[in-house]
Amino acid sequence: MATKRRYDDGCGVALAMDVLGERWSVLVVRDLLLGPKRFTDLQAGLPDISPNVLSQRLRDLQTTGVLRVRTLPRPSASRVYELTEWGAELEPIVMALGLWGSRTPVMRREGEMRADSLMLSLRSAFTSQDERGWTANYEIHIGSDMFSVRIAGDRLAEMARGQSATPADAIITTDNKTLGMLVNHEEPTDAAVESGRLTLAGDVAAARRFLTAVGL
């Protein structure tokens, strides 16, 4: 931290920017909101960042207490990066930034939304279907990425990377572009299913209910 530029301002906003103001830092946090990642996973989600810069950002965020390094149990034994309890408190801030940025009046939305970003946008967009008692577990496969989602009491109670210990009631399999089109109402669900770009398994009605609930 000694070589980093500081604002030397006691305001909480300035202190937050001392921690997160370097380029890529907030995006690293964003990509860890749904669970731990290996260095290579972070690289895949941020393809324009160089390995050296990513290593530096991870060191900075670890030094400031935003994230920590953990070694997974055998047989994996991989080193992963995960948010600390304090770092996880950034979730509503990052989500609010995403909503604010998506409404920019002057900048055009460009670039592909990757799996983590897309799932976070679904969580932001989720609205109850006013069906008291709606409880279901979902598995969502986006390319090679898999996420688990739990709906309880008509609210999105949990979203995480990987498979849940609880069996899924419905499984949704698709790709980034198709899922983005579905939730933005740019393509009907039936058309995506007929084309083979969307597969609904298990409780198909529950899968369709979920896609409706996360429509933007």
PDB file of C-alpha atoms in Angstrom, residues 54-191:
ATOM      1  CA  LEU A  54      -4.336  -9.299 -11.711  1.00  0.00           C
ATOM      2  CA  SER A  55      -1.718 -10.559  -9.254  1.00  0.00           C
ATOM      3  CA  GLN A  56      -1.144  -7.011  -8.020  1.00  0.00           C
ATOM      4  CA  ARG A  57      -4.857  -6.315  -7.563  1.00  0.00           C
ATOM      5  CA  LEU A  58      -5.292  -9.567  -5.644  1.00  0.00           C
ATOM      6  CA  ARG A  59      -2.363  -8.685  -3.379  1.00  0.00           C
ATOM      7  CA  ASP A  60      -3.769  -5.200  -2.766  1.00  0.00           C
ATOM      8  CA  LEU A  61      -7.248  -6.494  -1.958  1.00  0.00           C
ATOM      9  CA  GLN A  62      -5.785  -9.117   0.345  1.00  0.00           C
ATOM     10  CA  THR A  63      -3.636  -6.518   2.124  1.00  0.00           C
ATOM     11  CA  THR A  64      -6.641  -4.265   2.708  1.00  0.00           C
ATOM     12  CA  GLY A  65      -8.752  -7.142   4.051  1.00  0.00           C
ATOM     13  CA  VAL A  66     -11.231  -7.372   1.175  1.00  0.00           C
ATOM     14  CA  LEU A  67     -10.301 -10.920   0.190  1.00  0.00           C
ATOM     15  CA  ARG A  68      -8.303 -13.871   1.446  1.00  0.00           C
ATOM     16  CA  VAL A  69      -6.620 -16.931  -0.040  1.00  0.00           C
ATOM     17  CA  ARG A  70      -7.718 -20.432   0.894  1.00  0.00           C
ATOM     18  CA  THR A  71      -6.595 -23.906  -0.160  1.00  0.00           C
ATOM     19  CA  LEU A  72      -9.408 -26.302  -1.027  1.00  0.00           C
ATOM     20  CA  PRO A  73      -9.461 -29.770   0.570  1.00  0.00           C
ATOM     21  CA  ARG A  74      -7.927 -32.706  -1.265  1.00  0.00           C
ATOM     22  CA  PRO A  75      -8.123 -34.054  -3.902  1.00  0.00           C
ATOM     23  CA  SER A  76      -8.463 -30.587  -5.451  1.00  0.00           C
ATOM     24  CA  ALA A  77      -6.041 -28.735  -3.139  1.00  0.00           C
ATOM     25  CA  SER A  78      -6.372 -25.663  -5.385  1.00  0.00           C
ATOM     26  CA  ARG A  79      -5.685 -22.167  -4.084  1.00  0.00           C
ATOM     27  CA  VAL A  80      -8.756 -19.973  -4.380  1.00  0.00           C
ATOM     28  CA  TYR A  81      -9.544 -16.354  -3.668  1.00  0.00           C
ATOM     29  CA  GLU A  82     -12.664 -15.458  -1.709  1.00  0.00           C
ATOM     30  CA  LEU A  83     -14.151 -12.372  -0.111  1.00  0.00           C
ATOM     31  CA  THR A  84     -13.790 -11.843   3.599  1.00  0.00           C
ATOM     32  CA  GLU A  85     -16.863 -11.032   5.677  1.00  0.00           C
ATOM     33  CA  TRP A  86     -16.021  -7.339   5.298  1.00  0.00           C
ATOM     34  CA  GLY A  87     -15.417  -7.747   1.586  1.00  0.00           C
ATOM     35  CA  ALA A  88     -18.776  -9.510   1.158  1.00  0.00           C
ATOM     36  CA  GLU A  89     -20.461  -6.358   2.503  1.00  0.00           C
ATOM     37  CA  LEU A  90     -19.625  -4.786  -0.861  1.00  0.00           C
ATOM     38  CA  GLU A  91     -22.339  -6.868  -2.546  1.00  0.00           C
ATOM     39  CA  PRO A  92     -25.208  -4.324  -2.340  1.00  0.00           C
ATOM     40  CA  ILE A  93     -22.794  -1.565  -3.349  1.00  0.00           C
ATOM     41  CA  VAL A  94     -21.575  -3.431  -6.429  1.00  0.00           C
ATOM     42  CA  MET A  95     -25.144  -4.410  -7.340  1.00  0.00           C
ATOM     43  CA  ALA A  96     -26.276  -0.790  -7.034  1.00  0.00           C
ATOM     44  CA  LEU A  97     -23.347   0.330  -9.197  1.00  0.00           C
ATOM     45  CA  GLY A  98     -24.406  -2.175 -11.842  1.00  0.00           C
ATOM     46  CA  LEU A  99     -27.980  -0.888 -11.897  1.00  0.00           C
ATOM     47  CA  TRP A 100     -26.769   2.711 -11.974  1.00  0.00           C
ATOM     48  CA  GLY A 101     -24.298   2.008 -14.782  1.00  0.00           C
ATOM     49  CA  SER A 102     -26.882   0.145 -16.874  1.00  0.00           C
ATOM     50  CA  ARG A 103     -28.952   3.343 -17.048  1.00  0.00           C
ATOM     51  CA  THR A 104     -26.142   5.539 -18.351  1.00  0.00           C
ATOM     52  CA  PRO A 105     -27.565   8.186 -20.706  1.00  0.00           C
ATOM     53  CA  VAL A 106     -24.378   8.666 -22.753  1.00  0.00           C
ATOM     54  CA  MET A 107     -22.408   5.408 -22.898  1.00  0.00           C
ATOM     55  CA  ARG A 108     -23.463   2.544 -25.145  1.00  0.00           C
ATOM     56  CA  ARG A 109     -23.542  -0.925 -23.639  1.00  0.00           C
ATOM     57  CA  GLU A 110     -20.762  -2.871 -25.346  1.00  0.00           C
ATOM     58  CA  GLY A 111     -19.016  -6.163 -24.757  1.00  0.00           C
ATOM     59  CA  GLU A 112     -20.355  -9.552 -23.781  1.00  0.00           C
ATOM     60  CA  MET A 113     -21.827 -10.092 -20.345  1.00  0.00           C
ATOM     61  CA  ARG A 114     -20.129 -13.136 -18.870  1.00  0.00           C
ATOM     62  CA  ALA A 115     -21.772 -15.713 -16.664  1.00  0.00           C
ATOM     63  CA  ASP A 116     -21.097 -14.103 -13.270  1.00  0.00           C
ATOM     64  CA  SER A 117     -22.225 -10.662 -14.407  1.00  0.00           C
ATOM     65  CA  LEU A 118     -25.326 -12.101 -16.003  1.00  0.00           C
ATOM     66  CA  MET A 119     -26.292 -14.023 -12.875  1.00  0.00           C
ATOM     67  CA  LEU A 120     -25.819 -10.925 -10.719  1.00  0.00           C
ATOM     68  CA  SER A 121     -28.051  -8.952 -13.068  1.00  0.00           C
ATOM     69  CA  LEU A 122     -30.702 -11.673 -12.722  1.00  0.00           C
ATOM     70  CA  ARG A 123     -30.537 -11.336  -8.955  1.00  0.00           C
ATOM     71  CA  SER A 124     -30.992  -7.561  -9.236  1.00  0.00           C
ATOM     72  CA  ALA A 125     -33.944  -7.978 -11.587  1.00  0.00           C
ATOM     73  CA  PHE A 126     -35.744 -10.692  -9.609  1.00  0.00           C
ATOM     74  CA  THR A 127     -39.308  -9.791  -8.693  1.00  0.00           C
ATOM     75  CA  SER A 128     -41.768 -11.923  -6.746  1.00  0.00           C
ATOM     76  CA  GLN A 129     -44.517 -13.542  -8.762  1.00  0.00           C
ATOM     77  CA  ASP A 130     -46.981 -12.994  -5.914  1.00  0.00           C
ATOM     78  CA  GLU A 131     -47.389 -16.727  -5.511  1.00  0.00           C
ATOM     79  CA  ARG A 132     -47.306 -17.278  -1.781  1.00  0.00           C
ATOM     80  CA  GLY A 133     -45.238 -20.303  -0.901  1.00  0.00           C
ATOM     81  CA  TRP A 134     -43.134 -20.379  -4.067  1.00  0.00           C
ATOM     82  CA  THR A 135     -40.128 -22.451  -3.034  1.00  0.00           C
ATOM     83  CA  ALA A 136     -37.808 -24.136  -5.498  1.00  0.00           C
ATOM     84  CA  ASN A 137     -34.177 -25.017  -6.111  1.00  0.00           C
ATOM     85  CA  TYR A 138     -32.575 -24.410  -9.481  1.00  0.00           C
ATOM     86  CA  GLU A 139     -29.435 -25.367 -11.325  1.00  0.00           C
ATOM     87  CA  ILE A 140     -28.437 -22.948 -14.058  1.00  0.00           C
ATOM     88  CA  HIS A 141     -25.795 -23.981 -16.594  1.00  0.00           C
ATOM     89  CA  ILE A 142     -24.331 -21.192 -18.730  1.00  0.00           C
ATOM     90  CA  GLY A 143     -21.779 -22.785 -21.005  1.00  0.00           C
ATOM     91  CA  SER A 144     -19.241 -24.450 -18.707  1.00  0.00           C
ATOM     92  CA  ASP A 145     -20.359 -22.425 -15.664  1.00  0.00           C
ATOM     93  CA  MET A 146     -22.901 -23.752 -13.182  1.00  0.00           C
ATOM     94  CA  PHE A 147     -24.847 -21.882 -10.521  1.00  0.00           C
ATOM     95  CA  SER A 148     -27.353 -22.890  -7.872  1.00  0.00           C
ATOM     96  CA  VAL A 149     -30.340 -20.720  -6.967  1.00  0.00           C
ATOM     97  CA  ARG A 150     -32.832 -21.139  -4.141  1.00  0.00           C
ATOM     98  CA  ILE A 151     -36.220 -19.431  -4.095  1.00  0.00           C
ATOM     99  CA  ALA A 152     -37.940 -19.385  -0.707  1.00  0.00           C
ATOM    100  CA  GLY A 153     -41.011 -17.437   0.345  1.00  0.00           C
ATOM    101  CA  ASP A 154     -41.303 -15.757  -3.050  1.00  0.00           C
ATOM    102  CA  ARG A 155     -37.815 -14.262  -2.767  1.00  0.00           C
ATOM    103  CA  LEU A 156     -34.441 -15.142  -4.193  1.00  0.00           C
ATOM    104  CA  ALA A 157     -32.859 -16.437  -1.001  1.00  0.00           C
ATOM    105  CA  GLU A 158     -29.559 -17.770  -2.308  1.00  0.00           C
ATOM    106  CA  MET A 159     -27.403 -17.695  -5.426  1.00  0.00           C
ATOM    107  CA  ALA A 160     -23.951 -19.258  -5.586  1.00  0.00           C
ATOM    108  CA  ARG A 161     -21.465 -20.701  -8.027  1.00  0.00           C
ATOM    109  CA  GLY A 162     -21.405 -24.499  -8.187  1.00  0.00           C
ATOM    110  CA  GLN A 163     -23.807 -27.282  -7.344  1.00  0.00           C
ATOM    111  CA  SER A 164     -25.962 -27.138  -4.239  1.00  0.00           C
ATOM    112  CA  ALA A 165     -26.201 -29.995  -1.767  1.00  0.00           C
ATOM    113  CA  THR A 166     -29.972 -29.814  -2.259  1.00  0.00           C
ATOM    114  CA  PRO A 167     -31.221 -31.514  -5.447  1.00  0.00           C
ATOM    115  CA  ALA A 168     -32.518 -29.116  -8.078  1.00  0.00           C
ATOM    116  CA  ASP A 169     -36.227 -29.032  -8.899  1.00  0.00           C
ATOM    117  CA  ALA A 170     -35.488 -27.535 -12.301  1.00  0.00           C
ATOM    118  CA  ILE A 171     -32.391 -27.264 -14.485  1.00  0.00           C
ATOM    119  CA  ILE A 172     -31.891 -24.456 -17.003  1.00  0.00           C
ATOM    120  CA  THR A 173     -29.146 -24.887 -19.605  1.00  0.00           C
ATOM    121  CA  THR A 174     -28.262 -22.168 -22.093  1.00  0.00           C
ATOM    122  CA  ASP A 175     -25.542 -19.721 -23.165  1.00  0.00           C
ATOM    123  CA  ASN A 176     -24.764 -16.132 -22.184  1.00  0.00           C
ATOM    124  CA  LYS A 177     -26.296 -14.507 -25.227  1.00  0.00           C
ATOM    125  CA  THR A 178     -29.526 -16.504 -25.162  1.00  0.00           C
ATOM    126  CA  LEU A 179     -30.120 -15.959 -21.450  1.00  0.00           C
ATOM    127  CA  GLY A 180     -29.477 -12.243 -21.872  1.00  0.00           C
ATOM    128  CA  MET A 181     -32.022 -12.093 -24.703  1.00  0.00           C
ATOM    129  CA  LEU A 182     -34.597 -14.000 -22.657  1.00  0.00           C
ATOM    130  CA  VAL A 183     -34.435 -11.791 -19.601  1.00  0.00           C
ATOM    131  CA  ASN A 184     -34.474  -8.649 -21.760  1.00  0.00           C
ATOM    132  CA  HIS A 185     -37.583  -9.957 -23.548  1.00  0.00           C
ATOM    133  CA  GLU A 186     -35.753  -9.935 -26.869  1.00  0.00           C
ATOM    134  CA  GLU A 187     -36.693 -13.559 -27.574  1.00  0.00           C
ATOM    135  CA  PRO A 188     -39.577 -15.744 -26.333  1.00  0.00           C
ATOM    136  CA  THR A 189     -38.746 -18.800 -24.270  1.00  0.00           C
ATOM    137  CA  ASP A 190     -40.428 -21.175 -26.717  1.00  0.00           C
ATOM    138  CA  ALA A 191     -38.292 -19.936 -29.612  1.00  0.00           C
TER     139      ALA A 191
END
